[in-house]
Amino acid sequence: MAAEPGAGKGESVRVLSLTPPMTQLNTPYPSTAYLTGFLRSRGVNAVQEDMALALVLELFSATGLRCVIERIAAVPEPERSSRVRSFLAQADRYLSSITPTIAFLQGRDATLAHRICGRQFLPEGSRFESLAVYVDEDGGDALAWAFGALGLQDRARHLATLYLNDIADVLREAVDARFEFVRYAESLAQSQPSFDPLAAALAAEPNLVDQTLQRLAQDAIGRHAPDVVLISVPFPGAVYAAFRIAQRIKADAPHIITVLGGGYVNTELRELAEPRVFDYFDYVTLDSGERPLLSLLEHLRGERTQDRLVRTYLRDAESPAVRYIDSGERDIPFNEVGTPTWDGLPLDRYLSLLDMLNPMHRLWSDGRWNKLTAAHGCYWKQCSFCDVSLDYISRYDAASATTLVDRIEQIVRETGQTGFHFVDEAAPPKVLKAMAQELIRRGVSISWWGNIRFEKSFSPALCELLAQSGCIAISGGLEVASDRLLKLMKKGVSVEQVARVTRAFSDAGVLVHAYLMYGFPTQTVQDTVDALEYVRQLFEQGCLQSGYFHRFSCTVHSPVGKNPQDYGVELLASAPGTFANNDIGFIDPCGVDHDALGAALSKAIYNYMHGIGLERDVRSWFDLRVPRSKVAKNFIARALLAAGEPGRASPSKPARA
């Protein structure tokens, strides 16, 4: 049952918002910043902490590595993997290098780059084997084409990132088999109909990672003495840690009200009926958190009855059954949700990592960005693979340009940082245009990037305007580069249109990333080969600088999941359950082995992002026999020429596996 309200009528309630591991390490995940800023605007005593960053900094320290070494020493030598043995053999070097390397990645010791690039300072494990592809035929260092003669800092950051990944591999093999920097224990929660696997993991003896996280949670509770703890879970890879944190709180301070919300909850727990969830959390809220949290805090202060809560799950006081309560009150308008605040987060301690050398792709892991949204929801909300029936897509509500730039200026004053990442589902072109004009009018200088649709509204003139306002990069969904499939997806774009829009951005000096998809219903092998040829030409013509292929996943909230017959597929029966429900399997009569094709697509796109192999026939990337592409070799060049854009060829380097 839900805990009793913790404050008397009219008394203030102190709220602590936590981000559980694992999320980005280069910048705070924005949900707690949004909630804390909103709650403070309503007079609530609200604070926040990033437990994901805290856990990594604790584990990746000299003290943390000593604890890892102690755990390894307790394992019989024959049971240690070669990677773990190598780590143990170089333990002294890891212990002496970890603190300065973390400081370097935090931007506090730039001169260390010289020693890192000398390749004698950092111990090198198996992750450094990837550098072998950057040795030229004469045995020289071919990293120069990626970093250039003046790229010392970037080269060192890439090497330091490999070093951290080596240590993470050791943690996974010697301490916690679920450990990942992003997808931590996600199999326990992702589309998991039963709570049993997660319950079993939580009942197991805590390992070093668990113990460290729970100690950090205890410390946070001790510092802030909250009445309510909000834990926002954006991804399946943060669920296990969220429950571990709540488990510690309930063991030490059962009077504290714990609340679960976030993107994972909004998509996967919409049919929650598992009573055991409420052994850890008193309440679970859905969708935008502002209105449900205001209602809950009023209830906890004795100013609102329980039956007037908004979009909230709880365990019934009279039985173990889970109840869902929604009084139907309207959400807070987006113009009134207030400005996110990063107050309380250690902005100087985040790690700028460089996993990939591509200048666009690196933005997700390198540098600290103030995350902001131009609008709630999606103005298009028609794509058949998207969760268009859910609030985070369906309820479109934009802020005015004046409000957006007011928020930008306030955030710059607070953080001292002028980099912004707009994390909209698809930022509306009208809003971006108005924001750009307002930034220029006020003389506000920022750097920003965000997600858009490649729609015709993004003319060359608008792309130039956005670039003048500080836009450095954009990302958007090309999905499957096939006009037939784009129409079936209701994407509202064509391949030619995407070529013109992406080239307009590139010509304005804006980097372009394309989200790419394979395995969509009725997609054939021919469709896949042709799509890769379109993508090759888009890179060749300078339209794209970055891209990523992901396998299509059918969700129960999407048009495909709700009306599979319209897409020529049959859904598989989902397992009955009381916990998560999102992804659902399906039978495609085309019978294509998309897994086999996916490996080739990933290899090709990786090479294209580094300017490699653009001259190759796309069939050469596939290990299995595939048909010749039916796409004309100059299709994109002709489309650009028809739009008044001259075709051009990007220089290509010899292909690498």
XYZ file of C-alpha atoms in Angstrom:
657
model
C 0.000 0.000 0.000
C 1.075 3.583 -0.563
C 2.770 5.278 2.368
C 0.698 7.722 4.336
C 1.070 11.425 3.510
C 4.291 12.616 5.143
C 3.411 16.243 5.908
C 0.579 17.903 7.687
C -1.929 20.140 5.946
C -0.188 23.163 4.500
C 3.294 22.011 5.515
C 6.071 22.198 2.921
C 7.417 18.993 1.386
C 11.104 18.677 0.475
C 11.588 16.869 -2.846
C 14.760 15.174 -4.105
C 14.888 14.155 -7.793
C 17.386 11.466 -8.796
C 18.722 10.235 -12.133
C 19.645 6.543 -11.747
C 22.479 4.837 -13.633
C 23.037 4.585 -16.490
C 22.592 7.655 -18.659
C 24.961 9.965 -20.525
C 28.248 10.791 -18.827
C 29.066 14.002 -20.716
C 26.004 15.985 -19.661
C 23.078 15.636 -17.233
C 19.997 13.816 -18.451
C 17.396 16.627 -18.426
C 14.378 15.135 -16.629
C 15.417 16.135 -13.100
C 16.434 19.600 -14.333
C 12.969 20.060 -15.843
C 11.151 18.818 -12.754
C 13.312 20.735 -10.287
C 12.929 23.955 -12.250
C 9.172 23.497 -12.487
C 8.691 22.597 -8.811
C 10.765 25.579 -7.685
C 8.643 27.849 -9.893
C 5.655 26.620 -7.859
C 7.320 27.283 -4.505
C 8.340 23.678 -3.777
C 11.625 23.027 -1.948
C 13.229 20.883 -4.655
C 16.789 19.593 -5.153
C 18.413 17.074 -7.510
C 21.341 14.681 -7.896
C 22.799 12.623 -10.741
C 23.434 9.146 -9.376
C 24.659 7.878 -12.753
C 27.617 10.247 -12.795
C 28.262 9.716 -9.087
C 28.435 5.928 -9.530
C 30.855 6.086 -12.454
C 33.144 8.579 -10.703
C 33.196 6.389 -7.609
C 33.940 3.159 -9.485
C 36.434 4.789 -11.857
C 38.669 6.143 -9.127
C 41.763 4.810 -7.395
C 39.607 3.733 -4.447
C 37.059 2.100 -6.723
C 39.707 0.226 -8.713
C 41.297 -1.056 -5.513
C 37.930 -2.552 -4.594
C 37.718 -4.150 -8.061
C 41.211 -5.600 -7.616
C 40.208 -7.051 -4.235
C 37.200 -8.747 -5.842
C 39.382 -10.184 -8.596
C 41.927 -11.460 -6.070
C 39.165 -13.510 -4.443
C 38.491 -15.347 -7.720
C 40.635 -18.450 -8.397
C 43.170 -17.700 -11.133
C 41.880 -20.361 -13.587
C 38.460 -18.673 -13.522
C 39.814 -15.262 -14.525
C 39.396 -14.228 -18.155
C 42.368 -13.103 -20.225
C 41.086 -9.530 -20.073
C 40.886 -9.672 -16.270
C 44.360 -11.211 -16.002
C 45.766 -8.460 -18.201
C 44.120 -5.817 -16.021
C 45.523 -7.382 -12.862
C 49.015 -7.559 -14.375
C 48.865 -3.799 -15.035
C 47.013 -2.891 -11.834
C 49.635 -0.417 -10.634
C 49.488 1.476 -13.925
C 45.693 1.635 -13.786
C 45.778 2.883 -10.193
C 48.289 5.616 -10.975
C 46.593 6.761 -14.198
C 42.880 6.720 -13.366
C 42.648 9.968 -11.340
C 44.549 12.181 -13.831
C 42.710 10.604 -16.786
C 39.304 11.360 -15.267
C 40.484 14.929 -14.591
C 41.561 15.213 -18.233
C 38.168 14.020 -19.484
C 36.522 16.555 -17.176
C 38.540 19.322 -18.823
C 40.612 20.031 -15.700
C 44.059 18.914 -16.931
C 44.502 19.580 -20.658
C 48.292 19.167 -20.587
C 47.924 15.445 -19.867
C 47.020 15.019 -23.551
C 50.715 15.001 -24.422
C 51.414 11.976 -22.230
C 48.271 10.143 -23.294
C 49.120 10.578 -26.991
C 52.639 9.312 -26.323
C 50.994 5.875 -25.778
C 53.155 5.130 -22.724
C 50.999 6.620 -19.973
C 47.773 4.589 -20.246
C 47.770 0.805 -19.920
C 46.205 -0.593 -23.076
C 43.759 -3.481 -23.145
C 41.759 -5.120 -25.902
C 39.783 -1.967 -26.765
C 42.959 -0.447 -28.195
C 43.017 -3.182 -30.832
C 40.481 -1.087 -32.763
C 43.300 1.367 -33.491
C 44.869 -1.227 -35.774
C 42.471 -0.166 -38.548
C 44.127 3.268 -38.465
C 47.597 1.988 -39.345
C 48.396 2.690 -42.979
C 50.009 0.275 -45.388
C 53.484 1.580 -44.556
C 52.948 1.010 -40.840
C 52.477 4.685 -40.070
C 49.865 6.321 -37.850
C 46.836 7.006 -40.035
C 44.895 8.665 -37.206
C 46.184 11.917 -38.660
C 43.350 12.005 -41.211
C 40.848 11.931 -38.356
C 42.460 14.359 -35.954
C 44.873 16.379 -38.075
C 48.170 17.804 -36.960
C 46.524 19.994 -34.310
C 44.120 17.373 -32.947
C 46.107 16.497 -29.827
C 43.202 16.959 -27.383
C 40.763 14.938 -29.467
C 43.246 12.142 -30.052
C 43.946 11.950 -26.312
C 40.219 11.987 -25.511
C 39.649 9.057 -27.876
C 42.478 7.068 -26.300
C 41.213 7.868 -22.806
C 37.733 6.692 -23.819
C 39.169 3.355 -24.971
C 40.934 3.128 -21.604
C 37.647 3.609 -19.709
C 35.951 1.030 -21.935
C 38.714 -1.449 -21.076
C 37.999 -0.940 -17.372
C 34.253 -1.281 -17.974
C 34.911 -4.630 -19.680
C 36.797 -5.792 -16.589
C 33.941 -4.667 -14.333
C 31.521 -6.649 -16.473
C 33.639 -9.815 -16.443
C 34.837 -9.726 -12.841
C 32.203 -7.851 -10.812
C 28.815 -7.441 -12.502
C 27.950 -9.213 -15.766
C 25.187 -6.633 -16.384
C 27.456 -3.579 -16.245
C 27.328 -1.206 -19.226
C 27.841 2.532 -19.558
C 24.380 2.878 -21.134
C 22.403 -0.368 -21.246
C 22.951 -1.421 -17.651
C 20.939 -4.580 -16.867
C 18.335 -3.562 -19.447
C 17.214 -7.150 -20.154
C 15.619 -7.196 -16.690
C 13.185 -4.486 -17.741
C 12.881 -4.058 -21.516
C 9.467 -5.351 -22.636
C 9.665 -7.761 -19.705
C 6.113 -8.979 -18.953
C 7.130 -10.585 -15.664
C 8.613 -8.811 -12.669
C 10.278 -12.073 -11.580
C 13.721 -11.524 -13.220
C 14.020 -8.057 -11.704
C 12.756 -9.283 -8.333
C 15.331 -12.093 -8.330
C 18.149 -9.668 -9.162
C 17.056 -7.327 -6.366
C 16.891 -10.222 -3.897
C 20.429 -11.358 -4.747
C 23.415 -10.431 -2.604
C 24.537 -6.937 -3.640
C 27.763 -6.888 -5.631
C 30.360 -4.105 -5.605
C 28.379 -1.966 -8.076
C 25.177 -2.405 -6.041
C 26.927 -1.632 -2.772
C 28.535 1.489 -4.196
C 25.242 2.740 -5.616
C 23.347 2.108 -2.403
C 26.004 3.896 -0.349
C 25.766 6.884 -2.688
C 21.981 6.833 -2.279
C 22.357 6.826 1.503
C 24.727 9.788 1.264
C 22.268 11.734 -0.905
C 19.428 11.080 1.518
C 21.624 12.185 4.396
C 22.597 15.428 2.641
C 19.078 16.471 1.666
C 16.734 14.819 4.206
C 13.868 14.680 1.678
C 10.236 13.863 2.361
C 9.747 12.693 -1.232
C 12.227 11.116 -3.658
C 11.414 11.208 -7.370
C 13.327 8.728 -9.529
C 13.078 9.388 -13.258
C 13.849 6.390 -15.452
C 14.362 7.305 -19.119
C 15.472 3.903 -20.456
C 15.311 0.189 -19.594
C 19.030 0.436 -18.774
C 18.251 2.612 -15.735
C 15.449 0.513 -14.217
C 17.484 -1.958 -12.161
C 19.501 0.814 -10.535
C 16.327 2.804 -9.825
C 14.875 -0.125 -7.894
C 18.177 -0.700 -6.055
C 18.130 2.938 -4.926
C 14.502 2.698 -3.810
C 15.274 -0.576 -2.011
C 17.955 1.166 0.043
C 15.699 4.120 0.831
C 12.859 1.888 2.015
C 15.240 -0.153 4.178
C 16.781 2.907 5.844
C 13.939 5.432 5.851
C 10.567 3.825 5.070
C 8.760 7.086 5.859
C 10.206 8.703 2.726
C 7.729 8.693 -0.161
C 9.263 7.239 -3.328
C 7.855 8.021 -6.777
C 8.765 6.401 -10.112
C 8.305 8.102 -13.488
C 10.099 8.886 -16.740
C 10.217 7.766 -20.357
C 10.472 4.047 -19.594
C 7.407 4.182 -17.363
C 5.457 6.186 -19.943
C 5.995 3.594 -22.665
C 6.401 0.228 -20.895
C 4.351 0.389 -17.682
C 1.026 1.678 -18.998
C -0.716 -1.553 -17.992
C 1.059 -1.978 -14.663
C -0.595 -4.552 -12.428
C 2.394 -5.885 -10.457
C 1.934 -5.300 -6.699
C 5.601 -5.988 -5.907
C 6.630 -2.765 -7.653
C 5.070 -0.975 -4.688
C 7.426 -2.642 -2.230
C 9.908 -0.130 -3.640
C 7.797 2.780 -4.880
C 4.747 4.309 -3.252
C 3.534 5.899 -6.471
C 4.141 5.510 -10.205
C 3.141 8.411 -12.471
C 2.592 8.496 -16.227
C 3.445 11.017 -18.959
C 4.479 14.622 -18.330
C 5.247 14.785 -14.626
C 4.273 18.355 -13.767
C 0.530 17.912 -13.196
C 0.716 14.460 -11.526
C 3.444 15.681 -9.145
C 1.620 18.858 -8.177
C -1.466 16.773 -7.417
C 0.549 14.219 -5.452
C 2.302 16.886 -3.374
C -1.059 18.471 -2.590
C -2.287 15.047 -1.481
C 0.775 14.542 0.725
C 0.147 17.921 2.344
C -3.450 16.906 3.044
C -4.891 19.392 0.530
C -6.254 16.860 -1.966
C -7.963 13.506 -1.591
C -6.414 10.412 -3.092
C -9.185 9.978 -5.644
C -8.183 13.322 -7.204
C -4.656 12.216 -8.139
C -3.654 12.486 -11.812
C -2.294 9.575 -13.916
C -0.978 7.763 -10.844
C -0.615 4.089 -9.934
C -0.582 2.947 -6.304
C -1.192 -0.223 -4.330
C -4.633 -0.326 -2.771
C -4.703 0.068 1.003
C -7.343 -2.636 1.427
C -5.862 -5.283 -0.880
C -2.676 -6.047 -2.796
C -4.296 -4.884 -6.042
C -2.768 -2.056 -8.079
C -5.031 0.941 -8.674
C -4.805 3.571 -11.384
C -6.234 6.980 -10.560
C -6.702 9.804 -13.029
C -8.978 12.714 -12.239
C -8.451 13.999 -15.774
C -7.084 17.447 -14.966
C -5.429 19.179 -17.914
C -1.656 19.323 -18.175
C 0.385 22.405 -17.440
C 0.781 24.401 -20.705
C 4.308 24.160 -22.082
C 4.760 27.927 -21.854
C 4.148 27.660 -18.084
C 6.369 24.718 -17.079
C 9.217 27.031 -16.150
C 12.907 26.935 -16.990
C 15.023 23.846 -16.309
C 17.671 24.321 -13.639
C 20.980 22.529 -13.288
C 21.533 23.891 -9.799
C 22.917 21.141 -7.585
C 24.449 19.105 -10.426
C 28.280 19.044 -10.613
C 28.588 20.460 -14.127
C 32.385 20.514 -13.961
C 32.613 16.783 -13.240
C 30.957 15.336 -16.354
C 33.165 13.397 -18.754
C 33.644 14.419 -22.386
C 34.158 11.093 -24.135
C 35.075 10.441 -27.750
C 33.869 6.992 -28.787
C 33.784 7.725 -32.507
C 35.950 9.993 -34.603
C 33.078 11.292 -36.742
C 32.534 15.019 -36.017
C 28.729 14.744 -35.930
C 28.421 11.442 -34.099
C 30.655 12.649 -31.285
C 28.164 15.311 -30.191
C 26.174 12.717 -28.215
C 29.111 11.888 -25.932
C 31.480 14.859 -26.139
C 30.885 18.201 -24.464
C 28.332 19.418 -21.933
C 25.048 20.509 -23.485
C 22.135 22.282 -21.861
C 19.203 20.118 -22.939
C 16.017 21.960 -23.837
C 12.800 21.387 -25.789
C 11.197 23.811 -28.211
C 7.833 22.045 -27.936
C 6.108 19.191 -26.175
C 5.104 16.346 -28.458
C 5.350 16.097 -32.240
C 3.640 18.427 -34.715
C 3.584 15.663 -37.374
C 2.532 12.660 -35.223
C 1.733 10.343 -38.150
C 4.745 8.023 -38.518
C 3.495 4.456 -38.387
C 6.474 3.134 -36.378
C 6.142 5.786 -33.678
C 4.153 5.810 -30.407
C 1.711 8.343 -31.826
C -1.021 7.309 -29.381
C 1.019 8.353 -26.324
C 1.165 11.769 -24.703
C 4.843 12.442 -25.394
C 4.037 12.332 -29.133
C 0.342 13.125 -29.473
C 0.004 16.243 -27.287
C 1.698 18.961 -29.280
C 2.255 22.209 -27.394
C 4.929 24.706 -28.464
C 6.572 27.518 -26.543
C 6.806 30.999 -28.036
C 10.135 32.251 -29.351
C 10.199 34.871 -26.594
C 9.752 32.207 -23.921
C 12.389 29.943 -25.485
C 15.034 32.648 -25.687
C 14.168 33.841 -22.169
C 14.848 30.289 -20.978
C 18.070 30.101 -22.980
C 19.376 33.331 -21.458
C 18.453 32.220 -17.939
C 20.209 28.870 -18.401
C 23.364 30.532 -19.764
C 23.451 32.837 -16.743
C 23.092 29.875 -14.388
C 25.491 27.420 -16.035
C 27.952 29.643 -17.865
C 27.551 27.237 -20.807
C 26.263 28.344 -24.233
C 25.812 24.919 -25.860
C 22.222 23.664 -26.259
C 20.802 20.350 -27.432
C 17.117 20.517 -28.348
C 15.726 17.084 -27.531
C 12.327 17.433 -29.229
C 10.798 14.476 -31.032
C 10.900 16.783 -34.071
C 11.497 20.488 -33.585
C 8.924 22.492 -35.602
C 10.439 24.599 -38.415
C 8.218 27.600 -37.618
C 9.320 27.566 -33.984
C 12.989 27.184 -34.939
C 12.731 30.059 -37.422
C 11.123 32.346 -34.833
C 13.681 31.307 -32.205
C 16.565 31.967 -34.607
C 15.237 35.423 -35.437
C 14.818 36.212 -31.729
C 18.339 35.010 -30.894
C 19.770 37.202 -33.636
C 17.596 40.180 -32.651
C 18.783 40.000 -29.035
C 22.388 39.314 -29.978
C 22.432 36.050 -28.008
C 25.366 33.859 -29.085
C 24.899 30.131 -28.538
C 25.713 26.855 -30.282
C 22.777 24.501 -30.712
C 21.672 21.299 -32.396
C 18.556 19.179 -32.397
C 16.199 16.753 -34.070
C 13.962 17.650 -37.021
C 11.924 16.148 -39.859
C 13.557 16.509 -43.277
C 10.594 18.433 -44.609
C 10.486 20.950 -47.449
C 9.993 23.905 -45.057
C 13.729 23.729 -44.425
C 14.687 25.776 -47.466
C 18.282 26.882 -48.137
C 17.345 30.339 -46.793
C 15.961 28.889 -43.537
C 18.996 26.619 -43.135
C 21.260 29.680 -43.503
C 19.201 31.569 -40.916
C 19.409 28.684 -38.442
C 23.167 28.454 -38.973
C 23.507 32.201 -38.340
C 21.634 31.758 -35.044
C 24.143 29.131 -33.879
C 22.863 25.838 -35.314
C 25.851 23.521 -35.716
C 24.141 20.182 -36.374
C 20.785 18.520 -36.932
C 19.537 14.956 -36.871
C 16.471 13.544 -38.565
C 14.811 10.328 -39.643
C 15.365 9.070 -43.163
C 14.460 5.598 -41.846
C 14.344 3.274 -44.897
C 15.505 5.161 -47.986
C 12.665 3.872 -50.158
C 9.795 6.000 -51.409
C 7.439 3.005 -51.216
C 8.304 2.327 -47.586
C 8.425 6.018 -46.639
C 4.852 6.291 -47.933
C 3.825 3.179 -45.991
C 5.413 4.717 -42.885
C 3.471 7.969 -43.472
C 6.787 9.730 -43.085
C 5.684 12.615 -45.287
C 9.020 12.882 -47.114
C 10.676 11.386 -50.204
C 14.298 10.433 -50.837
C 14.710 13.387 -53.236
C 13.310 15.782 -50.642
C 15.650 14.441 -47.964
C 18.572 14.937 -50.341
C 17.645 18.579 -50.963
C 17.050 19.403 -47.296
C 20.183 17.690 -45.995
C 22.311 19.316 -48.702
C 20.859 22.735 -47.809
C 21.933 22.219 -44.199
C 25.370 20.946 -45.234
C 25.881 23.915 -47.554
C 25.048 26.203 -44.613
C 27.848 24.549 -42.617
C 25.508 22.463 -40.454
C 26.419 18.813 -39.771
C 23.683 16.275 -40.615
C 22.946 12.915 -38.981
C 20.339 10.488 -40.367
C 18.453 7.946 -38.307
C 18.183 4.879 -40.535
C 16.022 1.799 -40.187
C 15.886 -1.739 -41.535
C 13.438 -4.584 -41.024
C 10.263 -2.542 -41.538
C 7.199 -4.626 -42.550
C 7.341 -5.822 -46.181
C 10.938 -4.601 -46.604
C 12.677 -6.911 -49.083
C 16.353 -7.626 -49.650
C 16.117 -5.481 -52.786
C 14.673 -2.621 -50.727
C 17.593 -2.922 -48.301
C 20.262 -2.914 -51.010
C 18.613 0.038 -52.761
C 18.318 1.938 -49.466
C 22.029 1.476 -48.790
C 22.814 2.778 -52.281
C 20.753 5.908 -51.606
C 22.612 6.362 -48.315
C 25.985 5.885 -50.039
C 25.117 8.589 -52.538
C 23.914 10.957 -49.807
C 27.309 10.650 -48.120
C 29.105 10.915 -51.450
C 27.259 14.117 -52.321
C 27.988 15.736 -48.963
C 24.369 15.593 -47.776
C 25.101 13.452 -44.725
C 28.042 13.376 -42.348
C 26.718 10.770 -39.933
C 24.099 8.047 -39.662
C 22.994 5.045 -37.649
C 21.026 1.941 -38.686
C 18.673 0.458 -36.111
C 16.415 -2.559 -36.422
C 12.706 -1.761 -36.599
C 10.877 -2.685 -33.415
C 7.100 -2.906 -33.364
C 5.532 -1.364 -30.260
C 2.011 -1.869 -28.982
C 1.412 1.902 -29.074
C 2.325 2.440 -32.745
C 0.026 2.255 -35.793
C 1.827 -0.933 -36.876
C 1.165 -2.485 -33.472
C -2.452 -1.354 -33.422
C -3.329 -2.137 -37.058
C -0.842 -4.756 -38.298
C -3.076 -5.815 -41.174
C -2.537 -2.411 -42.784
C 1.186 -3.209 -42.998
C 0.944 -6.795 -44.188
C 2.147 -8.438 -40.980
C 0.721 -10.648 -38.254
C 1.475 -9.949 -34.614
C 2.725 -12.722 -32.373
C 0.795 -13.397 -29.199
C 2.414 -11.491 -26.349
C 3.191 -13.262 -23.103
C 0.690 -12.466 -20.355
C 2.185 -10.390 -17.604
C 1.747 -7.709 -14.986
C 4.874 -5.644 -15.594
C 6.321 -4.125 -18.804
C 4.624 -4.199 -22.192
C 6.000 -2.397 -25.219
C 7.781 -4.328 -27.973
C 5.798 -7.029 -29.728
C 6.972 -9.614 -32.241
C 5.444 -10.029 -35.675
C 5.522 -12.311 -38.711
C 6.449 -10.654 -42.002
C 5.486 -12.821 -45.003
C 8.577 -11.542 -46.866
C 10.664 -13.811 -44.625
C 13.856 -11.744 -44.928
C 16.763 -12.473 -42.564
C 17.194 -8.882 -41.422
C 19.766 -9.822 -38.784
C 22.128 -11.026 -41.507
C 21.615 -7.821 -43.485
C 21.997 -5.617 -40.421
C 25.643 -6.504 -39.871
C 26.494 -5.316 -43.394
C 24.535 -2.093 -42.961
C 26.372 -1.301 -39.720
C 29.751 -1.964 -41.316
C 28.928 0.177 -44.346
C 27.627 3.151 -42.356
C 30.640 3.061 -40.025
C 32.954 3.309 -43.021
C 30.876 5.980 -44.770
C 31.024 8.152 -41.633
C 34.808 8.099 -41.912
C 34.814 8.819 -45.644
C 35.771 5.238 -46.417
C 34.529 2.931 -49.179
C 32.208 5.390 -50.919
C 33.439 4.157 -54.297
C 32.533 0.521 -53.553
C 29.538 -1.350 -54.925
C 27.166 -1.629 -51.951
C 26.894 -5.388 -52.474
C 30.495 -5.774 -51.305
C 29.491 -5.014 -47.701
C 27.242 -8.095 -47.498
C 28.582 -11.539 -46.630
C 25.627 -13.180 -48.384
C 24.654 -12.899 -52.030
C 22.337 -9.944 -52.627
C 20.880 -8.461 -55.817
C 22.367 -5.511 -57.666
C 20.947 -2.124 -56.695
C 18.283 -0.784 -59.032
C 19.067 2.816 -58.069
C 20.812 4.925 -60.714
C 24.379 5.732 -59.639
C 23.727 9.456 -60.059
C 20.194 9.572 -58.603
C 21.024 11.950 -55.747
C 23.290 14.129 -57.921
C 20.454 14.508 -60.456
C 17.944 15.319 -57.697
C 20.239 18.042 -56.366
C 20.877 19.407 -59.862
C 17.131 19.614 -60.490
C 16.850 21.678 -57.301
C 19.638 23.997 -58.421
C 22.358 22.351 -56.319
C 25.530 21.196 -58.106
C 26.510 17.592 -57.506
C 29.806 16.896 -55.809
C 31.853 13.898 -54.809
C 33.336 13.492 -51.345
C 36.922 12.192 -51.171
C 36.982 8.538 -50.205
C 39.624 6.573 -48.361
C 40.420 2.893 -48.862
C 37.783 0.702 -47.287
C 38.427 -0.953 -43.937
C 36.613 -3.896 -42.419
